CSV table of C-alpha atoms and ligand atoms in Angstrom, one decimal:
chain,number,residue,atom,x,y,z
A,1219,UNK,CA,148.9,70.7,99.6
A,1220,UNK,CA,147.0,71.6,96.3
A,1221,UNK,CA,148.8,71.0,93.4
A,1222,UNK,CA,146.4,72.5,91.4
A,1223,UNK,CA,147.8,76.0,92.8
A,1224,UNK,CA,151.3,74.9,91.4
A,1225,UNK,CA,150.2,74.4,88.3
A,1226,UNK,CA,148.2,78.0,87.9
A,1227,UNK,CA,151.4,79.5,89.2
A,1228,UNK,CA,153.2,77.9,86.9
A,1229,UNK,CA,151.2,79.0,83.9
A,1230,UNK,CA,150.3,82.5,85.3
A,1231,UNK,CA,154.4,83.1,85.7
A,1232,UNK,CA,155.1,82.1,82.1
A,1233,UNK,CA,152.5,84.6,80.9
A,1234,UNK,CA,153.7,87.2,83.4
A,1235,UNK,CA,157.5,87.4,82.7
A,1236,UNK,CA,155.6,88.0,78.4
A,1237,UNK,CA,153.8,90.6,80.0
A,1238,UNK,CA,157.1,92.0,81.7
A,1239,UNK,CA,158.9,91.8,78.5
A,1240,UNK,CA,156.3,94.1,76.7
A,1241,UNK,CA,156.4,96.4,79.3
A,1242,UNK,CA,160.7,96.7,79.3
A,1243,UNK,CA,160.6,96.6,75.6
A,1244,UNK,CA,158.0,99.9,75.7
A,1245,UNK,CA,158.8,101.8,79.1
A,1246,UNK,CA,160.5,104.6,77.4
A,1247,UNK,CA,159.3,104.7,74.0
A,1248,UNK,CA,157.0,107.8,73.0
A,1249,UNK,CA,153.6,106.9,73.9
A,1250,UNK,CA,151.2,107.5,70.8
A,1251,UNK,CA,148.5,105.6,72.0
A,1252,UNK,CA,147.3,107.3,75.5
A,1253,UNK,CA,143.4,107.6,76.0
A,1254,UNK,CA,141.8,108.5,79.1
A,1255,UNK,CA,138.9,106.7,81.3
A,1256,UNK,CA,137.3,107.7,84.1
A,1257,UNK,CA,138.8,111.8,84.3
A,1258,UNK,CA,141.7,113.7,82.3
A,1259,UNK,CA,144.4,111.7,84.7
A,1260,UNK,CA,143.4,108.7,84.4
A,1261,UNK,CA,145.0,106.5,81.2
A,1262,UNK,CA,145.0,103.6,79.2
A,1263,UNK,CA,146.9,102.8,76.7
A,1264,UNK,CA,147.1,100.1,74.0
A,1265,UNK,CA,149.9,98.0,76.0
A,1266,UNK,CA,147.3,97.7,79.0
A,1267,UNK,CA,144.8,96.2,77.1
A,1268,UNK,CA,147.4,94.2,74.8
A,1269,UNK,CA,148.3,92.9,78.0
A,1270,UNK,CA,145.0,92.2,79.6
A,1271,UNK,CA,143.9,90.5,76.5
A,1272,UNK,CA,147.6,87.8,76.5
A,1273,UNK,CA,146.8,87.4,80.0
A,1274,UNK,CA,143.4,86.6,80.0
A,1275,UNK,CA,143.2,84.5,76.6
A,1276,UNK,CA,146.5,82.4,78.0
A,1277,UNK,CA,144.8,81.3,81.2
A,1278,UNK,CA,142.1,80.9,79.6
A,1279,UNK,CA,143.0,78.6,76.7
A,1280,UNK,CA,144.9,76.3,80.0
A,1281,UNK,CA,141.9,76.9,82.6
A,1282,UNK,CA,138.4,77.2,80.2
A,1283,UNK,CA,136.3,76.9,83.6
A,1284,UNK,CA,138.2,79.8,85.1
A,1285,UNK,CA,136.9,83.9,85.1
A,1286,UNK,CA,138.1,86.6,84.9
A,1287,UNK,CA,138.0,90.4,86.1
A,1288,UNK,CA,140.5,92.4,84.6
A,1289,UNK,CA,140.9,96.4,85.1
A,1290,UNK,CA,140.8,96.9,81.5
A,1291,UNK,CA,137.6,94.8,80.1
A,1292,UNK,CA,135.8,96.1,83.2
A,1293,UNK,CA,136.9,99.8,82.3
A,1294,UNK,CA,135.7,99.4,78.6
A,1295,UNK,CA,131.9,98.6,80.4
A,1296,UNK,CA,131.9,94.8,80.9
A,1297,UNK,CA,130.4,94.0,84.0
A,1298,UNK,CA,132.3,90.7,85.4
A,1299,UNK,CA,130.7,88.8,88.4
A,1300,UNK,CA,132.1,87.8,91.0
A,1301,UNK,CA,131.5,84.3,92.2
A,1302,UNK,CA,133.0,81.1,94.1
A,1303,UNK,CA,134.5,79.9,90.7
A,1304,UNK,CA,138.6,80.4,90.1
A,1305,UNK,CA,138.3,83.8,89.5
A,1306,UNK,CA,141.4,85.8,87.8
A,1307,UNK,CA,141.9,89.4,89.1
A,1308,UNK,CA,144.5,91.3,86.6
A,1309,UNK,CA,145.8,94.8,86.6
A,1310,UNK,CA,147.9,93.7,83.3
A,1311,UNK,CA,149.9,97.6,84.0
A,1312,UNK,CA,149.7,98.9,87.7
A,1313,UNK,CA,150.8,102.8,87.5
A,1314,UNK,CA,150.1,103.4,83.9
A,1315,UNK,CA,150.7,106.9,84.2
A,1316,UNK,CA,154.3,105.9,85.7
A,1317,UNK,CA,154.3,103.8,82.6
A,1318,UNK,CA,153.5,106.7,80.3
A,1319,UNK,CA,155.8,109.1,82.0
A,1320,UNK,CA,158.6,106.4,81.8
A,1321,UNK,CA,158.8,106.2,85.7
A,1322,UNK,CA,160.0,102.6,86.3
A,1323,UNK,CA,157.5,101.6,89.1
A,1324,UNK,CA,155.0,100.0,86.8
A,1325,UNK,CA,153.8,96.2,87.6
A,1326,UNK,CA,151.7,93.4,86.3
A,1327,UNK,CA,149.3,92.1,89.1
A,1328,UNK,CA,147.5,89.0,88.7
A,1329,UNK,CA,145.6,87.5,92.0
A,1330,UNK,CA,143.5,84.7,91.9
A,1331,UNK,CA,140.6,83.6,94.1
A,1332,UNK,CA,138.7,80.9,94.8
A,1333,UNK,CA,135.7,80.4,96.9
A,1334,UNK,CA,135.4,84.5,96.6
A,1335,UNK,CA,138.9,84.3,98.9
A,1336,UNK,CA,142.3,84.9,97.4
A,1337,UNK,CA,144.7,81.8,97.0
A,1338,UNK,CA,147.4,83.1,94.6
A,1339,UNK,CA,149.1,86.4,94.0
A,1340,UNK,CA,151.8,87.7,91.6
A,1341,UNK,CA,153.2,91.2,91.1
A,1342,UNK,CA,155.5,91.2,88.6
A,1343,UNK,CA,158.1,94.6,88.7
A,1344,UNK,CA,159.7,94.2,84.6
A,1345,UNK,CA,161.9,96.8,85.1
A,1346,UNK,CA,164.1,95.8,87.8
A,1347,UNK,CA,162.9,92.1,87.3
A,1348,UNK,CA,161.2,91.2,90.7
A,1349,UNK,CA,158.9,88.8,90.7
A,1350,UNK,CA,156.7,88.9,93.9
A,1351,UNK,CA,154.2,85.4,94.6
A,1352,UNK,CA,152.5,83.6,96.9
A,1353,UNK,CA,150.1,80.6,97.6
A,1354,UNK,CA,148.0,80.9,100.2
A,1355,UNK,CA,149.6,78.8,103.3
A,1356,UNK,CA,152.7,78.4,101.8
A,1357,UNK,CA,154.7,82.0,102.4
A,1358,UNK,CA,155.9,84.7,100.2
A,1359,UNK,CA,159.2,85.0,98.2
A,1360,UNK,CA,161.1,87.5,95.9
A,1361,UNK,CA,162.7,85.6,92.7
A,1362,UNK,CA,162.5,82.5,94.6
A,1363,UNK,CA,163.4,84.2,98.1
A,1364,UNK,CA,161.1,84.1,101.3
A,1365,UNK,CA,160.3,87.5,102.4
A,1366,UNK,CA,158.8,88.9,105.7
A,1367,UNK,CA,157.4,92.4,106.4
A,1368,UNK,CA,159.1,94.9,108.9
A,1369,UNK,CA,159.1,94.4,112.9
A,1370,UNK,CA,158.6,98.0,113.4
A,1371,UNK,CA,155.1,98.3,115.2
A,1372,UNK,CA,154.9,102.3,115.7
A,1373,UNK,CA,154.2,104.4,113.3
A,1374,UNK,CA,156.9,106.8,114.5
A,1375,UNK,CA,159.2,104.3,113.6
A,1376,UNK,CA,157.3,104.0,110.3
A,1377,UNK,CA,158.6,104.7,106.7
A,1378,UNK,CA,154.8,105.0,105.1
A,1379,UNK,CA,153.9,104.5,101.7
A,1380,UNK,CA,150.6,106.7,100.0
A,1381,UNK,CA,149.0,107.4,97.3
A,1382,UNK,CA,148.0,110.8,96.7
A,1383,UNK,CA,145.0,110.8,94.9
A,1384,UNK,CA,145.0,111.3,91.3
A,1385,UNK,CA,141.5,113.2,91.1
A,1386,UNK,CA,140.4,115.1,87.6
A,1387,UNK,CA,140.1,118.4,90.0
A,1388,UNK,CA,143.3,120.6,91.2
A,1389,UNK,CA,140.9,120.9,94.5
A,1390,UNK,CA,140.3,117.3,94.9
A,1391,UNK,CA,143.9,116.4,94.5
A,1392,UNK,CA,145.6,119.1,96.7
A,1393,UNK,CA,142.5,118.2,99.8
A,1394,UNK,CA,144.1,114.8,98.9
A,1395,UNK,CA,147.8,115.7,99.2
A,1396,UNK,CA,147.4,118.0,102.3
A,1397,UNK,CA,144.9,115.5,104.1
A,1398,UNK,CA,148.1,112.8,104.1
A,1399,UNK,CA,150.8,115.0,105.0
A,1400,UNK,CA,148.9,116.5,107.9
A,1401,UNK,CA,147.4,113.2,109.1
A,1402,UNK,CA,150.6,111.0,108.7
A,1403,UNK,CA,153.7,113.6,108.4
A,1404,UNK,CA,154.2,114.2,112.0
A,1405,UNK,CA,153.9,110.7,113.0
A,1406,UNK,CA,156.5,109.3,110.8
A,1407,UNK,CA,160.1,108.6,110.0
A,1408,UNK,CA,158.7,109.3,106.3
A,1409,UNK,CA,156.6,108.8,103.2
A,1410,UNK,CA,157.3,107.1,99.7
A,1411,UNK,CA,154.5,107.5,96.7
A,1412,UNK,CA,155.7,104.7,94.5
A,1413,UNK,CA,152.8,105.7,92.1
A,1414,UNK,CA,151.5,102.0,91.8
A,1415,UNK,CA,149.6,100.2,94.5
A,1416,UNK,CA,150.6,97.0,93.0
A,1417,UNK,CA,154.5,98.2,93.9
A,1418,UNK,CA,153.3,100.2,97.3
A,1419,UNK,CA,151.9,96.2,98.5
A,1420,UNK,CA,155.2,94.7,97.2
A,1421,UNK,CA,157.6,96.8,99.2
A,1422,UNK,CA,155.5,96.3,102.2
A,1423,UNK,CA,155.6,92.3,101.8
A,1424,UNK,CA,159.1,93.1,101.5
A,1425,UNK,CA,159.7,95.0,104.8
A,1426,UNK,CA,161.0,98.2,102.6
A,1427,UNK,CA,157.8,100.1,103.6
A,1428,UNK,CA,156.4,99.4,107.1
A,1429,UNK,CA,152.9,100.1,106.1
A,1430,UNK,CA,150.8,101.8,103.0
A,1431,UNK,CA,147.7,103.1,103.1
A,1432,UNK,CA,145.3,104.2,100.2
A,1433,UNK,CA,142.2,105.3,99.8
A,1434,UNK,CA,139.3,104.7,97.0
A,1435,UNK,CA,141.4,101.4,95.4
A,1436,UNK,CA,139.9,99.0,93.0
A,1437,UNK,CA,140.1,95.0,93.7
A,1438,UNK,CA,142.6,94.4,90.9
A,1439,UNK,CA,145.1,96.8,92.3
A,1440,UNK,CA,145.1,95.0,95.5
A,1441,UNK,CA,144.2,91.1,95.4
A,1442,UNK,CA,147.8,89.8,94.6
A,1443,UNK,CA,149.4,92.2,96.9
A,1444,UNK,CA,146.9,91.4,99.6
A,1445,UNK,CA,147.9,87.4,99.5
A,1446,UNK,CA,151.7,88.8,99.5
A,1447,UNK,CA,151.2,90.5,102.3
A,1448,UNK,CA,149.2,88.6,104.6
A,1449,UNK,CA,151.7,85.3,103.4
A,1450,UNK,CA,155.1,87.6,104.5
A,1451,UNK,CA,153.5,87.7,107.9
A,1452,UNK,CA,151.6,91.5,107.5
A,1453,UNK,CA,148.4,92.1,107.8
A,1454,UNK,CA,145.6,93.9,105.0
A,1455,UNK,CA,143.0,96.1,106.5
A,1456,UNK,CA,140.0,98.1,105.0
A,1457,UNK,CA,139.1,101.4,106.4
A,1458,UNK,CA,137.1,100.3,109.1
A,1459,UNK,CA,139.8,97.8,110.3
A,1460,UNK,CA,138.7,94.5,109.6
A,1461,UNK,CA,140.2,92.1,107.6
A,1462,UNK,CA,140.3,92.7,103.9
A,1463,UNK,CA,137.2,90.7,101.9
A,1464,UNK,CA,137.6,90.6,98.3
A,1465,UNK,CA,134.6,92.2,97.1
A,1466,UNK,CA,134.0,93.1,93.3
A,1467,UNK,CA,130.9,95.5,93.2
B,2450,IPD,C1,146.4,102.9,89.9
B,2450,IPD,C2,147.7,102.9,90.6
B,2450,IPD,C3,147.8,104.1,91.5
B,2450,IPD,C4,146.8,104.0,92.6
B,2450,IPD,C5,145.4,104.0,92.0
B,2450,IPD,C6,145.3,102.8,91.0
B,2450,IPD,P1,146.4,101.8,87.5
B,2450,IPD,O1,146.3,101.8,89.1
B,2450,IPD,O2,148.0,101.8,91.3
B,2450,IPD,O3,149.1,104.1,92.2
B,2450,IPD,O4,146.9,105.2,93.4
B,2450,IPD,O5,144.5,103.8,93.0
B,2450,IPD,O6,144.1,102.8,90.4
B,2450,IPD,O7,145.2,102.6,87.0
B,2450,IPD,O8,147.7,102.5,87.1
B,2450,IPD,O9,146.3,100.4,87.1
């Protein structure tokens, strides 16, 4: 057993539960500070980045060697690479717009990879204080807790988590919308849009969704929940149905 990974998880969850504590302390204050990136609904504020940065200079100052790609350095034009090194993969606030709006799915995701595959995961929920890990090998848990995904194999049996896509265009994002309700809606029990992938991955490791799909996601959004997943016995799949390789292009 690596003891190594112990003591990263150790050190990532003491940085985590700080970043959790921003987030509660912020949640439903006013925001002042929202910008946007990529289109008109897409957002950053100052807490993301405040994050990112306590995140990244706290491993850093424990593990020099290590790297990093975080959604918000990369967003502001740095250009990480991705290599065999330990290699840090932070959303420091998955579903900032819930976090704008106040809408308490809102997580901090940290996975970590080395040897370009993922060893370590975290997603952190603040609000309601669950704290999702696992080490590759070694199972997944909730606050402590070992947790297993669903038995159900059918999708009719299915509750199914999405994410509609949250396109600058009203065209883009209603093809989105009506393209998952007439694909999946039929086929169903029902379908959940927690509004962070981070959270989406989480409640299938936990067995509350039986499956989530989403298209066009970034590798930060999905490398802790990925290890979660695949250690509470599910499985992670990319579009053409083979097994999920962390890639960072
Ligand atoms: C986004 C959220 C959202 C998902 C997007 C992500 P962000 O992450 O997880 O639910 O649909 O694909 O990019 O921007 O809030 O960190």
């Amino acid at each position: 057993m690596d003891s190594s990974l112990d003591n990263f998880m150790c050190v990532a969850l003491k940085l985590t539960e700080e970043a959790g504590k921003i987030i509660r302390e912020r949640i439903w204050e006013v925001k002042q500070d929202v910008q946007t990136k990529s289109h008109i609904h897409d957002f950053v504020t100052k807490t993301d980045q405040e994050i990112e940065k306590l995140l990244i200079t706290g491993l850093n100052s424990k593990f020099p060697s290590h790297k990093f790609i975080g959604e918000e350095t990369t967003s502001a034009g740095v250009k990480p690479e991705f290599t065999d090194d330990p290699t840090w993969i932070i959303d420091p606030v998955d579903g900032t717009l819930n976090f704008v709006h106040g809408y308490p799915n809102v997580c901090v995701s940290i996975g970590l990879t080395i040897n370009k595959e993922i060893v370590l995961g975290i997603i952190f929920v603040p609000i309601s204080f669950m704290m999702f890990t696992a080490i590759k090998g070694r199972g997944a848990f909730l606050n402590g807790k070992p947790i297993h995904v669903s038995k159900v194999s059918d999708l009719k049996d299915a509750l199914l988590s999405v994410e509609f896509s949250g396109a600058a265009t009203y065209k883009e994002r209603l093809s989105s919308h009506v393209t998952h309700l007439q694909t999946f809606l039929s086929q169903v029990h029902g379908m959940r849009s927690g509004g962070s992938a981070a959270f989406n991955l989480a409640m299938v490791a936990l067995g509350g969704a039986d499956c989530y799909f989403e298209a066009g996601i970034h590798i930060w959004d999905i490398a802790a929940g990925a290890i979660i997943i695949e250690e509470a016995g599910g499985v992670v799949l990319d579009p053409s149905g083979t097994a999920l390789i962390p890639t960072y292009v």
